[in-house]
């Protein structure tokens, strides 16, 4: 059985868990935190979570894990077969990761763990998010999913990255990103109705509560 290592506050962990749940893949969650210990690096060479444990070995990096799962468990498919459509889905997922998730991540410390970021960092994050949202708005169709009629990995990145990035943006930068990309709202609401999202959001809430108690 596939084991997913990580923790429920992690966006990336939640993305992989979403794919496992959506595809109904039997799996086990193993609470694991990032580490630079030698034995950990054998499983996840950059010392990060998530990573999965399969009968053939370990895989780290969310996009590699998701693509592996999509090939091994093709239903429902989260990546199109046709090369152009496949490239467009990957293009969008990549843009969300690089230009939304990664800049917003620089302020997660302040949002989640009360570690204030300096004003210069905030300025950079705001500028990056504005450009990132513009790019996504021009690529995505949101009809009704991010890349058209089928749920795809672009939706996985959109939901988990944009939701948290917008929280960062509203609370710390006084800017609602969804105002720049209003059609994303309908797609996010559609995704919110999926049982897998509901289950993951509950687990994240519980994990955050126990994080803040520590
Ligand atoms: N590129 C990685 C990023 C994963 C990531 O940032 N994981 C965080 C937890 S959410 C982590 O393990 N951080 C530890 C570190 O930065 O050393 C992926 O796609 O899986």
JSON list of C-alpha atoms and ligand atoms in Angstrom, two decimals:
[
{"chain": "A", "resi": 1, "resn": "UNK", "atom": "CA", "xyz": [0.00, 0.00, 0.00]},
{"chain": "A", "resi": 2, "resn": "UNK", "atom": "CA", "xyz": [1.24, 3.50, -0.78]},
{"chain": "A", "resi": 3, "resn": "UNK", "atom": "CA", "xyz": [2.38, 5.49, 2.23]},
{"chain": "A", "resi": 4, "resn": "UNK", "atom": "CA", "xyz": [2.22, 9.28, 2.09]},
{"chain": "A", "resi": 5, "resn": "UNK", "atom": "CA", "xyz": [4.66, 11.03, 4.42]},
{"chain": "A", "resi": 6, "resn": "UNK", "atom": "CA", "xyz": [4.14, 14.61, 5.54]},
{"chain": "A", "resi": 7, "resn": "UNK", "atom": "CA", "xyz": [1.78, 16.66, 7.66]},
{"chain": "A", "resi": 8, "resn": "UNK", "atom": "CA", "xyz": [-1.65, 18.15, 7.09]},
{"chain": "A", "resi": 9, "resn": "UNK", "atom": "CA", "xyz": [-0.60, 21.81, 7.39]},
{"chain": "A", "resi": 10, "resn": "UNK", "atom": "CA", "xyz": [1.56, 21.34, 4.30]},
{"chain": "A", "resi": 11, "resn": "UNK", "atom": "CA", "xyz": [-0.03, 22.47, 1.08]},
{"chain": "A", "resi": 12, "resn": "UNK", "atom": "CA", "xyz": [2.04, 20.08, -0.95]},
{"chain": "A", "resi": 13, "resn": "UNK", "atom": "CA", "xyz": [1.14, 17.14, 1.27]},
{"chain": "A", "resi": 14, "resn": "UNK", "atom": "CA", "xyz": [-2.52, 18.07, 0.87]},
{"chain": "A", "resi": 15, "resn": "UNK", "atom": "CA", "xyz": [-2.17, 18.13, -2.92]},
{"chain": "A", "resi": 16, "resn": "UNK", "atom": "CA", "xyz": [-0.89, 14.55, -2.98]},
{"chain": "A", "resi": 17, "resn": "UNK", "atom": "CA", "xyz": [-3.49, 13.43, -0.46]},
{"chain": "A", "resi": 18, "resn": "UNK", "atom": "CA", "xyz": [-6.18, 15.00, -2.64]},
{"chain": "A", "resi": 19, "resn": "UNK", "atom": "CA", "xyz": [-5.01, 12.96, -5.63]},
{"chain": "A", "resi": 20, "resn": "UNK", "atom": "CA", "xyz": [-4.93, 9.75, -3.58]},
{"chain": "A", "resi": 21, "resn": "UNK", "atom": "CA", "xyz": [-8.45, 10.38, -2.29]},
{"chain": "A", "resi": 22, "resn": "UNK", "atom": "CA", "xyz": [-9.84, 11.47, -5.66]},
{"chain": "A", "resi": 23, "resn": "UNK", "atom": "CA", "xyz": [-8.51, 8.37, -7.36]},
{"chain": "A", "resi": 24, "resn": "UNK", "atom": "CA", "xyz": [-9.63, 6.18, -4.48]},
{"chain": "A", "resi": 25, "resn": "UNK", "atom": "CA", "xyz": [-6.14, 4.79, -4.03]},
{"chain": "A", "resi": 26, "resn": "UNK", "atom": "CA", "xyz": [-5.70, 2.79, -0.87]},
{"chain": "A", "resi": 27, "resn": "UNK", "atom": "CA", "xyz": [-3.05, 4.60, 1.17]},
{"chain": "A", "resi": 28, "resn": "UNK", "atom": "CA", "xyz": [-1.72, 5.30, 4.60]},
{"chain": "A", "resi": 29, "resn": "UNK", "atom": "CA", "xyz": [-0.76, 8.72, 5.96]},
{"chain": "A", "resi": 30, "resn": "UNK", "atom": "CA", "xyz": [2.44, 8.82, 7.98]},
{"chain": "A", "resi": 31, "resn": "UNK", "atom": "CA", "xyz": [3.04, 11.94, 10.09]},
{"chain": "A", "resi": 32, "resn": "UNK", "atom": "CA", "xyz": [6.52, 13.02, 9.02]},
{"chain": "A", "resi": 33, "resn": "UNK", "atom": "CA", "xyz": [8.31, 16.37, 9.36]},
{"chain": "A", "resi": 34, "resn": "UNK", "atom": "CA", "xyz": [11.14, 17.69, 7.18]},
{"chain": "A", "resi": 35, "resn": "UNK", "atom": "CA", "xyz": [14.61, 16.66, 8.27]},
{"chain": "A", "resi": 36, "resn": "UNK", "atom": "CA", "xyz": [18.24, 16.77, 7.18]},
{"chain": "A", "resi": 37, "resn": "UNK", "atom": "CA", "xyz": [19.12, 13.48, 8.90]},
{"chain": "A", "resi": 38, "resn": "UNK", "atom": "CA", "xyz": [21.02, 11.04, 6.67]},
{"chain": "A", "resi": 39, "resn": "UNK", "atom": "CA", "xyz": [18.38, 8.31, 6.89]},
{"chain": "A", "resi": 40, "resn": "UNK", "atom": "CA", "xyz": [15.65, 10.82, 5.96]},
{"chain": "A", "resi": 41, "resn": "UNK", "atom": "CA", "xyz": [17.63, 12.08, 2.95]},
{"chain": "A", "resi": 42, "resn": "UNK", "atom": "CA", "xyz": [17.71, 8.56, 1.56]},
{"chain": "A", "resi": 43, "resn": "UNK", "atom": "CA", "xyz": [13.93, 8.78, 1.25]},
{"chain": "A", "resi": 44, "resn": "UNK", "atom": "CA", "xyz": [13.58, 12.44, 0.30]},
{"chain": "A", "resi": 45, "resn": "UNK", "atom": "CA", "xyz": [16.95, 13.80, -0.87]},
{"chain": "A", "resi": 46, "resn": "UNK", "atom": "CA", "xyz": [16.18, 17.49, -0.23]},
{"chain": "A", "resi": 47, "resn": "UNK", "atom": "CA", "xyz": [14.87, 16.71, 3.25]},
{"chain": "A", "resi": 48, "resn": "UNK", "atom": "CA", "xyz": [11.34, 17.77, 2.40]},
{"chain": "A", "resi": 49, "resn": "UNK", "atom": "CA", "xyz": [7.81, 16.45, 2.64]},
{"chain": "A", "resi": 50, "resn": "UNK", "atom": "CA", "xyz": [5.74, 15.16, 1.04]},
{"chain": "A", "resi": 51, "resn": "UNK", "atom": "CA", "xyz": [7.24, 11.94, -0.25]},
{"chain": "A", "resi": 52, "resn": "UNK", "atom": "CA", "xyz": [5.61, 8.63, -0.96]},
{"chain": "A", "resi": 53, "resn": "UNK", "atom": "CA", "xyz": [6.73, 5.11, -0.30]},
{"chain": "A", "resi": 54, "resn": "UNK", "atom": "CA", "xyz": [5.80, 2.60, -3.01]},
{"chain": "A", "resi": 55, "resn": "UNK", "atom": "CA", "xyz": [6.68, -1.08, -3.50]},
{"chain": "A", "resi": 56, "resn": "UNK", "atom": "CA", "xyz": [9.37, 0.09, -5.92]},
{"chain": "A", "resi": 57, "resn": "UNK", "atom": "CA", "xyz": [10.85, 2.80, -3.70]},
{"chain": "A", "resi": 58, "resn": "UNK", "atom": "CA", "xyz": [10.47, 6.40, -2.57]},
{"chain": "A", "resi": 59, "resn": "UNK", "atom": "CA", "xyz": [9.38, 9.41, -4.65]},
{"chain": "A", "resi": 60, "resn": "UNK", "atom": "CA", "xyz": [9.65, 13.04, -3.55]},
{"chain": "A", "resi": 61, "resn": "UNK", "atom": "CA", "xyz": [8.57, 16.28, -5.27]},
{"chain": "A", "resi": 62, "resn": "UNK", "atom": "CA", "xyz": [4.82, 16.80, -5.48]},
{"chain": "A", "resi": 63, "resn": "UNK", "atom": "CA", "xyz": [4.52, 17.14, -9.25]},
{"chain": "A", "resi": 64, "resn": "UNK", "atom": "CA", "xyz": [6.55, 13.94, -9.80]},
{"chain": "A", "resi": 65, "resn": "UNK", "atom": "CA", "xyz": [4.42, 12.10, -7.25]},
{"chain": "A", "resi": 66, "resn": "UNK", "atom": "CA", "xyz": [1.15, 13.30, -8.77]},
{"chain": "A", "resi": 67, "resn": "UNK", "atom": "CA", "xyz": [2.22, 12.38, -12.30]},
{"chain": "A", "resi": 68, "resn": "UNK", "atom": "CA", "xyz": [3.31, 8.92, -11.09]},
{"chain": "A", "resi": 69, "resn": "UNK", "atom": "CA", "xyz": [-0.06, 8.38, -9.40]},
{"chain": "A", "resi": 70, "resn": "UNK", "atom": "CA", "xyz": [-1.87, 9.58, -12.51]},
{"chain": "A", "resi": 71, "resn": "UNK", "atom": "CA", "xyz": [-0.02, 7.04, -14.66]},
{"chain": "A", "resi": 72, "resn": "UNK", "atom": "CA", "xyz": [-0.46, 4.13, -12.25]},
{"chain": "A", "resi": 73, "resn": "UNK", "atom": "CA", "xyz": [-4.09, 4.92, -11.43]},
{"chain": "A", "resi": 74, "resn": "UNK", "atom": "CA", "xyz": [-5.54, 6.51, -14.57]},
{"chain": "A", "resi": 75, "resn": "UNK", "atom": "CA", "xyz": [-9.11, 7.09, -13.35]},
{"chain": "A", "resi": 76, "resn": "UNK", "atom": "CA", "xyz": [-10.09, 9.86, -13.16]},
{"chain": "A", "resi": 77, "resn": "UNK", "atom": "CA", "xyz": [-7.28, 11.18, -15.35]},
{"chain": "A", "resi": 78, "resn": "UNK", "atom": "CA", "xyz": [-5.74, 14.40, -14.05]},
{"chain": "A", "resi": 79, "resn": "UNK", "atom": "CA", "xyz": [-3.53, 14.92, -17.09]},
{"chain": "A", "resi": 80, "resn": "UNK", "atom": "CA", "xyz": [-4.79, 15.01, -20.68]},
{"chain": "A", "resi": 81, "resn": "UNK", "atom": "CA", "xyz": [-3.32, 12.60, -23.28]},
{"chain": "A", "resi": 82, "resn": "UNK", "atom": "CA", "xyz": [-2.94, 15.04, -26.16]},
{"chain": "A", "resi": 83, "resn": "UNK", "atom": "CA", "xyz": [0.50, 16.71, -26.08]},
{"chain": "A", "resi": 84, "resn": "UNK", "atom": "CA", "xyz": [-0.73, 20.29, -26.47]},
{"chain": "A", "resi": 85, "resn": "UNK", "atom": "CA", "xyz": [-3.47, 20.01, -23.82]},
{"chain": "A", "resi": 86, "resn": "UNK", "atom": "CA", "xyz": [-1.02, 18.22, -21.54]},
{"chain": "A", "resi": 87, "resn": "UNK", "atom": "CA", "xyz": [1.51, 21.03, -21.95]},
{"chain": "A", "resi": 88, "resn": "UNK", "atom": "CA", "xyz": [-1.15, 23.66, -21.21]},
{"chain": "A", "resi": 89, "resn": "UNK", "atom": "CA", "xyz": [-2.15, 21.92, -17.97]},
{"chain": "A", "resi": 90, "resn": "UNK", "atom": "CA", "xyz": [1.48, 21.60, -16.91]},
{"chain": "A", "resi": 91, "resn": "UNK", "atom": "CA", "xyz": [2.15, 25.23, -17.89]},
{"chain": "A", "resi": 92, "resn": "UNK", "atom": "CA", "xyz": [-0.62, 26.45, -15.64]},
{"chain": "A", "resi": 93, "resn": "UNK", "atom": "CA", "xyz": [0.21, 24.16, -12.72]},
{"chain": "A", "resi": 94, "resn": "UNK", "atom": "CA", "xyz": [3.85, 25.25, -12.95]},
{"chain": "A", "resi": 95, "resn": "UNK", "atom": "CA", "xyz": [2.89, 28.95, -13.06]},
{"chain": "A", "resi": 96, "resn": "UNK", "atom": "CA", "xyz": [0.70, 28.59, -10.01]},
{"chain": "A", "resi": 97, "resn": "UNK", "atom": "CA", "xyz": [3.52, 26.89, -8.14]},
{"chain": "A", "resi": 98, "resn": "UNK", "atom": "CA", "xyz": [6.32, 29.26, -9.19]},
{"chain": "A", "resi": 99, "resn": "UNK", "atom": "CA", "xyz": [4.49, 32.57, -9.22]},
{"chain": "A", "resi": 100, "resn": "UNK", "atom": "CA", "xyz": [1.77, 32.13, -6.58]},
{"chain": "A", "resi": 101, "resn": "UNK", "atom": "CA", "xyz": [2.78, 29.39, -4.15]},
{"chain": "A", "resi": 102, "resn": "UNK", "atom": "CA", "xyz": [6.46, 30.26, -3.85]},
{"chain": "A", "resi": 103, "resn": "UNK", "atom": "CA", "xyz": [6.15, 34.04, -3.36]},
{"chain": "A", "resi": 104, "resn": "UNK", "atom": "CA", "xyz": [3.24, 33.62, -0.91]},
{"chain": "A", "resi": 105, "resn": "UNK", "atom": "CA", "xyz": [5.25, 31.00, 0.99]},
{"chain": "A", "resi": 106, "resn": "UNK", "atom": "CA", "xyz": [7.70, 33.73, 2.00]},
{"chain": "A", "resi": 107, "resn": "UNK", "atom": "CA", "xyz": [4.95, 35.12, 4.23]},
{"chain": "A", "resi": 108, "resn": "UNK", "atom": "CA", "xyz": [3.61, 31.84, 5.65]},
{"chain": "A", "resi": 109, "resn": "UNK", "atom": "CA", "xyz": [5.80, 32.36, 8.72]},
{"chain": "A", "resi": 110, "resn": "UNK", "atom": "CA", "xyz": [3.90, 35.54, 9.56]},
{"chain": "A", "resi": 111, "resn": "UNK", "atom": "CA", "xyz": [0.49, 34.16, 8.61]},
{"chain": "A", "resi": 112, "resn": "UNK", "atom": "CA", "xyz": [0.75, 30.82, 10.37]},
{"chain": "A", "resi": 113, "resn": "UNK", "atom": "CA", "xyz": [3.45, 31.08, 13.02]},
{"chain": "A", "resi": 114, "resn": "UNK", "atom": "CA", "xyz": [3.58, 34.74, 14.09]},
{"chain": "A", "resi": 115, "resn": "UNK", "atom": "CA", "xyz": [7.02, 35.36, 12.62]},
{"chain": "A", "resi": 116, "resn": "UNK", "atom": "CA", "xyz": [6.79, 38.86, 11.10]},
{"chain": "A", "resi": 117, "resn": "UNK", "atom": "CA", "xyz": [8.29, 39.42, 7.65]},
{"chain": "A", "resi": 118, "resn": "UNK", "atom": "CA", "xyz": [10.09, 42.67, 6.82]},
{"chain": "A", "resi": 119, "resn": "UNK", "atom": "CA", "xyz": [8.33, 45.33, 4.65]},
{"chain": "A", "resi": 120, "resn": "UNK", "atom": "CA", "xyz": [10.78, 44.85, 1.77]},
{"chain": "A", "resi": 121, "resn": "UNK", "atom": "CA", "xyz": [9.89, 41.13, 1.54]},
{"chain": "A", "resi": 122, "resn": "UNK", "atom": "CA", "xyz": [6.21, 42.03, 1.57]},
{"chain": "A", "resi": 123, "resn": "UNK", "atom": "CA", "xyz": [6.72, 44.48, -1.26]},
{"chain": "A", "resi": 124, "resn": "UNK", "atom": "CA", "xyz": [8.45, 41.84, -3.37]},
{"chain": "A", "resi": 125, "resn": "UNK", "atom": "CA", "xyz": [5.79, 39.24, -2.60]},
{"chain": "A", "resi": 126, "resn": "UNK", "atom": "CA", "xyz": [3.01, 41.64, -3.55]},
{"chain": "A", "resi": 127, "resn": "UNK", "atom": "CA", "xyz": [4.67, 42.53, -6.86]},
{"chain": "A", "resi": 128, "resn": "UNK", "atom": "CA", "xyz": [5.26, 38.82, -7.69]},
{"chain": "A", "resi": 129, "resn": "UNK", "atom": "CA", "xyz": [1.70, 37.84, -6.82]},
{"chain": "A", "resi": 130, "resn": "UNK", "atom": "CA", "xyz": [0.27, 40.61, -8.98]},
{"chain": "A", "resi": 131, "resn": "UNK", "atom": "CA", "xyz": [2.27, 39.43, -12.00]},
{"chain": "A", "resi": 132, "resn": "UNK", "atom": "CA", "xyz": [1.51, 35.77, -11.26]},
{"chain": "A", "resi": 133, "resn": "UNK", "atom": "CA", "xyz": [-2.23, 36.33, -11.02]},
{"chain": "A", "resi": 134, "resn": "UNK", "atom": "CA", "xyz": [-2.22, 38.26, -14.30]},
{"chain": "A", "resi": 135, "resn": "UNK", "atom": "CA", "xyz": [-0.50, 35.33, -16.04]},
{"chain": "A", "resi": 136, "resn": "UNK", "atom": "CA", "xyz": [-2.93, 32.81, -14.59]},
{"chain": "A", "resi": 137, "resn": "UNK", "atom": "CA", "xyz": [-5.93, 34.94, -15.49]},
{"chain": "A", "resi": 138, "resn": "UNK", "atom": "CA", "xyz": [-4.77, 35.00, -19.11]},
{"chain": "A", "resi": 139, "resn": "UNK", "atom": "CA", "xyz": [-4.13, 31.22, -19.31]},
{"chain": "A", "resi": 140, "resn": "UNK", "atom": "CA", "xyz": [-6.96, 29.63, -17.31]},
{"chain": "A", "resi": 141, "resn": "UNK", "atom": "CA", "xyz": [-10.43, 29.14, -18.76]},
{"chain": "A", "resi": 142, "resn": "UNK", "atom": "CA", "xyz": [-12.30, 28.29, -15.53]},
{"chain": "A", "resi": 143, "resn": "UNK", "atom": "CA", "xyz": [-14.97, 26.56, -17.62]},
{"chain": "A", "resi": 144, "resn": "UNK", "atom": "CA", "xyz": [-15.80, 25.11, -15.19]},
{"chain": "A", "resi": 145, "resn": "UNK", "atom": "CA", "xyz": [-12.35, 23.79, -14.14]},
{"chain": "A", "resi": 146, "resn": "UNK", "atom": "CA", "xyz": [-9.06, 25.66, -14.41]},
{"chain": "A", "resi": 147, "resn": "UNK", "atom": "CA", "xyz": [-8.15, 24.15, -17.80]},
{"chain": "A", "resi": 148, "resn": "UNK", "atom": "CA", "xyz": [-11.59, 23.41, -19.19]},
{"chain": "A", "resi": 149, "resn": "UNK", "atom": "CA", "xyz": [-14.10, 20.62, -18.74]},
{"chain": "A", "resi": 150, "resn": "UNK", "atom": "CA", "xyz": [-11.89, 18.13, -16.91]},
{"chain": "A", "resi": 151, "resn": "UNK", "atom": "CA", "xyz": [-10.50, 18.24, -13.41]},
{"chain": "A", "resi": 152, "resn": "UNK", "atom": "CA", "xyz": [-6.70, 18.35, -13.77]},
{"chain": "A", "resi": 153, "resn": "UNK", "atom": "CA", "xyz": [-3.55, 18.91, -11.77]},
{"chain": "A", "resi": 154, "resn": "UNK", "atom": "CA", "xyz": [-3.95, 22.62, -12.54]},
{"chain": "A", "resi": 155, "resn": "UNK", "atom": "CA", "xyz": [-7.01, 22.51, -10.24]},
{"chain": "A", "resi": 156, "resn": "UNK", "atom": "CA", "xyz": [-4.99, 20.76, -7.55]},
{"chain": "A", "resi": 157, "resn": "UNK", "atom": "CA", "xyz": [-2.42, 23.57, -7.58]},
{"chain": "A", "resi": 158, "resn": "UNK", "atom": "CA", "xyz": [-5.07, 26.26, -7.97]},
{"chain": "A", "resi": 159, "resn": "UNK", "atom": "CA", "xyz": [-7.07, 25.13, -4.97]},
{"chain": "A", "resi": 160, "resn": "UNK", "atom": "CA", "xyz": [-4.28, 24.49, -2.50]},
{"chain": "A", "resi": 161, "resn": "UNK", "atom": "CA", "xyz": [-1.95, 27.31, -3.52]},
{"chain": "A", "resi": 162, "resn": "UNK", "atom": "CA", "xyz": [-4.33, 30.10, -4.41]},
{"chain": "A", "resi": 163, "resn": "UNK", "atom": "CA", "xyz": [-6.56, 29.64, -1.35]},
{"chain": "A", "resi": 164, "resn": "UNK", "atom": "CA", "xyz": [-3.65, 30.04, 1.06]},
{"chain": "A", "resi": 165, "resn": "UNK", "atom": "CA", "xyz": [-1.88, 32.68, -1.04]},
{"chain": "A", "resi": 166, "resn": "UNK", "atom": "CA", "xyz": [-5.04, 34.75, -1.03]},
{"chain": "A", "resi": 167, "resn": "UNK", "atom": "CA", "xyz": [-5.25, 34.45, 2.73]},
{"chain": "A", "resi": 168, "resn": "UNK", "atom": "CA", "xyz": [-1.68, 35.77, 2.88]},
{"chain": "A", "resi": 169, "resn": "UNK", "atom": "CA", "xyz": [-2.56, 38.55, 0.46]},
{"chain": "A", "resi": 170, "resn": "UNK", "atom": "CA", "xyz": [-5.77, 39.64, 2.22]},
{"chain": "A", "resi": 171, "resn": "UNK", "atom": "CA", "xyz": [-4.39, 39.47, 5.75]},
{"chain": "A", "resi": 172, "resn": "UNK", "atom": "CA", "xyz": [-0.86, 40.74, 5.21]},
{"chain": "A", "resi": 173, "resn": "UNK", "atom": "CA", "xyz": [-0.93, 42.75, 1.99]},
{"chain": "A", "resi": 174, "resn": "UNK", "atom": "CA", "xyz": [-4.45, 44.11, 2.14]},
{"chain": "A", "resi": 175, "resn": "UNK", "atom": "CA", "xyz": [-5.19, 42.86, -1.35]},
{"chain": "A", "resi": 176, "resn": "UNK", "atom": "CA", "xyz": [-7.81, 40.32, -2.45]},
{"chain": "A", "resi": 177, "resn": "UNK", "atom": "CA", "xyz": [-6.25, 38.38, -5.34]},
{"chain": "A", "resi": 178, "resn": "UNK", "atom": "CA", "xyz": [-9.63, 37.00, -6.39]},
{"chain": "A", "resi": 179, "resn": "UNK", "atom": "CA", "xyz": [-10.71, 40.50, -7.32]},
{"chain": "A", "resi": 180, "resn": "UNK", "atom": "CA", "xyz": [-8.08, 40.37, -10.08]},
{"chain": "A", "resi": 181, "resn": "UNK", "atom": "CA", "xyz": [-9.26, 36.94, -11.20]},
{"chain": "A", "resi": 182, "resn": "UNK", "atom": "CA", "xyz": [-12.99, 36.73, -10.36]},
{"chain": "A", "resi": 183, "resn": "UNK", "atom": "CA", "xyz": [-13.73, 33.64, -12.52]},
{"chain": "A", "resi": 184, "resn": "UNK", "atom": "CA", "xyz": [-11.36, 31.60, -10.35]},
{"chain": "A", "resi": 185, "resn": "UNK", "atom": "CA", "xyz": [-13.85, 32.04, -7.53]},
{"chain": "A", "resi": 186, "resn": "UNK", "atom": "CA", "xyz": [-16.47, 29.82, -9.23]},
{"chain": "A", "resi": 187, "resn": "UNK", "atom": "CA", "xyz": [-13.88, 27.10, -9.85]},
{"chain": "A", "resi": 188, "resn": "UNK", "atom": "CA", "xyz": [-12.67, 27.27, -6.25]},
{"chain": "A", "resi": 189, "resn": "UNK", "atom": "CA", "xyz": [-16.27, 26.98, -5.04]},
{"chain": "A", "resi": 190, "resn": "UNK", "atom": "CA", "xyz": [-16.82, 23.98, -7.31]},
{"chain": "A", "resi": 191, "resn": "UNK", "atom": "CA", "xyz": [-13.68, 22.31, -5.95]},
{"chain": "A", "resi": 192, "resn": "UNK", "atom": "CA", "xyz": [-14.75, 23.09, -2.41]},
{"chain": "A", "resi": 193, "resn": "UNK", "atom": "CA", "xyz": [-17.76, 20.82, -2.91]},
{"chain": "A", "resi": 194, "resn": "UNK", "atom": "CA", "xyz": [-15.58, 17.75, -3.50]},
{"chain": "A", "resi": 195, "resn": "UNK", "atom": "CA", "xyz": [-15.62, 15.36, -0.52]},
{"chain": "A", "resi": 196, "resn": "UNK", "atom": "CA", "xyz": [-11.81, 15.00, -0.71]},
{"chain": "A", "resi": 197, "resn": "UNK", "atom": "CA", "xyz": [-11.35, 18.76, -0.24]},
{"chain": "A", "resi": 198, "resn": "UNK", "atom": "CA", "xyz": [-13.73, 18.76, 2.66]},
{"chain": "A", "resi": 199, "resn": "UNK", "atom": "CA", "xyz": [-11.89, 15.89, 4.35]},
{"chain": "A", "resi": 200, "resn": "UNK", "atom": "CA", "xyz": [-8.49, 17.54, 3.82]},
{"chain": "A", "resi": 201, "resn": "UNK", "atom": "CA", "xyz": [-9.67, 20.94, 5.07]},
{"chain": "A", "resi": 202, "resn": "UNK", "atom": "CA", "xyz": [-10.93, 19.34, 8.29]},
{"chain": "A", "resi": 203, "resn": "UNK", "atom": "CA", "xyz": [-7.60, 17.58, 8.83]},
{"chain": "A", "resi": 204, "resn": "UNK", "atom": "CA", "xyz": [-5.70, 20.83, 8.15]},
{"chain": "A", "resi": 205, "resn": "UNK", "atom": "CA", "xyz": [-7.84, 22.71, 10.64]},
{"chain": "A", "resi": 206, "resn": "UNK", "atom": "CA", "xyz": [-7.14, 20.10, 13.32]},
{"chain": "A", "resi": 207, "resn": "UNK", "atom": "CA", "xyz": [-3.43, 20.07, 12.51]},
{"chain": "A", "resi": 208, "resn": "UNK", "atom": "CA", "xyz": [-3.25, 23.88, 12.68]},
{"chain": "A", "resi": 209, "resn": "UNK", "atom": "CA", "xyz": [-5.00, 23.86, 16.06]},
{"chain": "A", "resi": 210, "resn": "UNK", "atom": "CA", "xyz": [-2.48, 21.42, 17.47]},
{"chain": "A", "resi": 211, "resn": "UNK", "atom": "CA", "xyz": [0.40, 23.40, 15.89]},
{"chain": "A", "resi": 212, "resn": "UNK", "atom": "CA", "xyz": [-0.72, 26.59, 17.62]},
{"chain": "A", "resi": 213, "resn": "UNK", "atom": "CA", "xyz": [-1.05, 24.77, 20.98]},
{"chain": "A", "resi": 214, "resn": "UNK", "atom": "CA", "xyz": [2.65, 23.79, 20.77]},
{"chain": "B", "resi": 1, "resn": "LIG", "atom": "N1", "xyz": [9.28, 21.29, -4.25]},
{"chain": "B", "resi": 1, "resn": "LIG", "atom": "C1", "xyz": [8.72, 20.55, -3.16]},
{"chain": "B", "resi": 1, "resn": "LIG", "atom": "C2", "xyz": [8.33, 21.52, -2.05]},
{"chain": "B", "resi": 1, "resn": "LIG", "atom": "C3", "xyz": [7.79, 20.82, -0.80]},
{"chain": "B", "resi": 1, "resn": "LIG", "atom": "C4", "xyz": [7.94, 21.72, 0.40]},
{"chain": "B", "resi": 1, "resn": "LIG", "atom": "O1", "xyz": [8.20, 22.93, 0.32]},
{"chain": "B", "resi": 1, "resn": "LIG", "atom": "N2", "xyz": [7.75, 21.11, 1.56]},
{"chain": "B", "resi": 1, "resn": "LIG", "atom": "C5", "xyz": [7.94, 21.82, 2.81]},
{"chain": "B", "resi": 1, "resn": "LIG", "atom": "C6", "xyz": [6.79, 21.52, 3.76]},
{"chain": "B", "resi": 1, "resn": "LIG", "atom": "S1", "xyz": [5.30, 22.23, 3.10]},
{"chain": "B", "resi": 1, "resn": "LIG", "atom": "C7", "xyz": [9.23, 21.28, 3.44]},
{"chain": "B", "resi": 1, "resn": "LIG", "atom": "O2", "xyz": [9.41, 20.10, 3.51]},
{"chain": "B", "resi": 1, "resn": "LIG", "atom": "N3", "xyz": [10.11, 22.21, 3.88]},
{"chain": "B", "resi": 1, "resn": "LIG", "atom": "C8", "xyz": [11.35, 21.85, 4.49]},
{"chain": "B", "resi": 1, "resn": "LIG", "atom": "C9", "xyz": [12.52, 22.63, 3.94]},
{"chain": "B", "resi": 1, "resn": "LIG", "atom": "O3", "xyz": [12.31, 23.64, 3.26]},
{"chain": "B", "resi": 1, "resn": "LIG", "atom": "O4", "xyz": [13.67, 22.22, 4.19]},
{"chain": "B", "resi": 1, "resn": "LIG", "atom": "C10", "xyz": [7.52, 19.71, -3.64]},
{"chain": "B", "resi": 1, "resn": "LIG", "atom": "O5", "xyz": [6.99, 20.03, -4.72]},
{"chain": "B", "resi": 1, "resn": "LIG", "atom": "O6", "xyz": [7.14, 18.72, -3.01]}
]
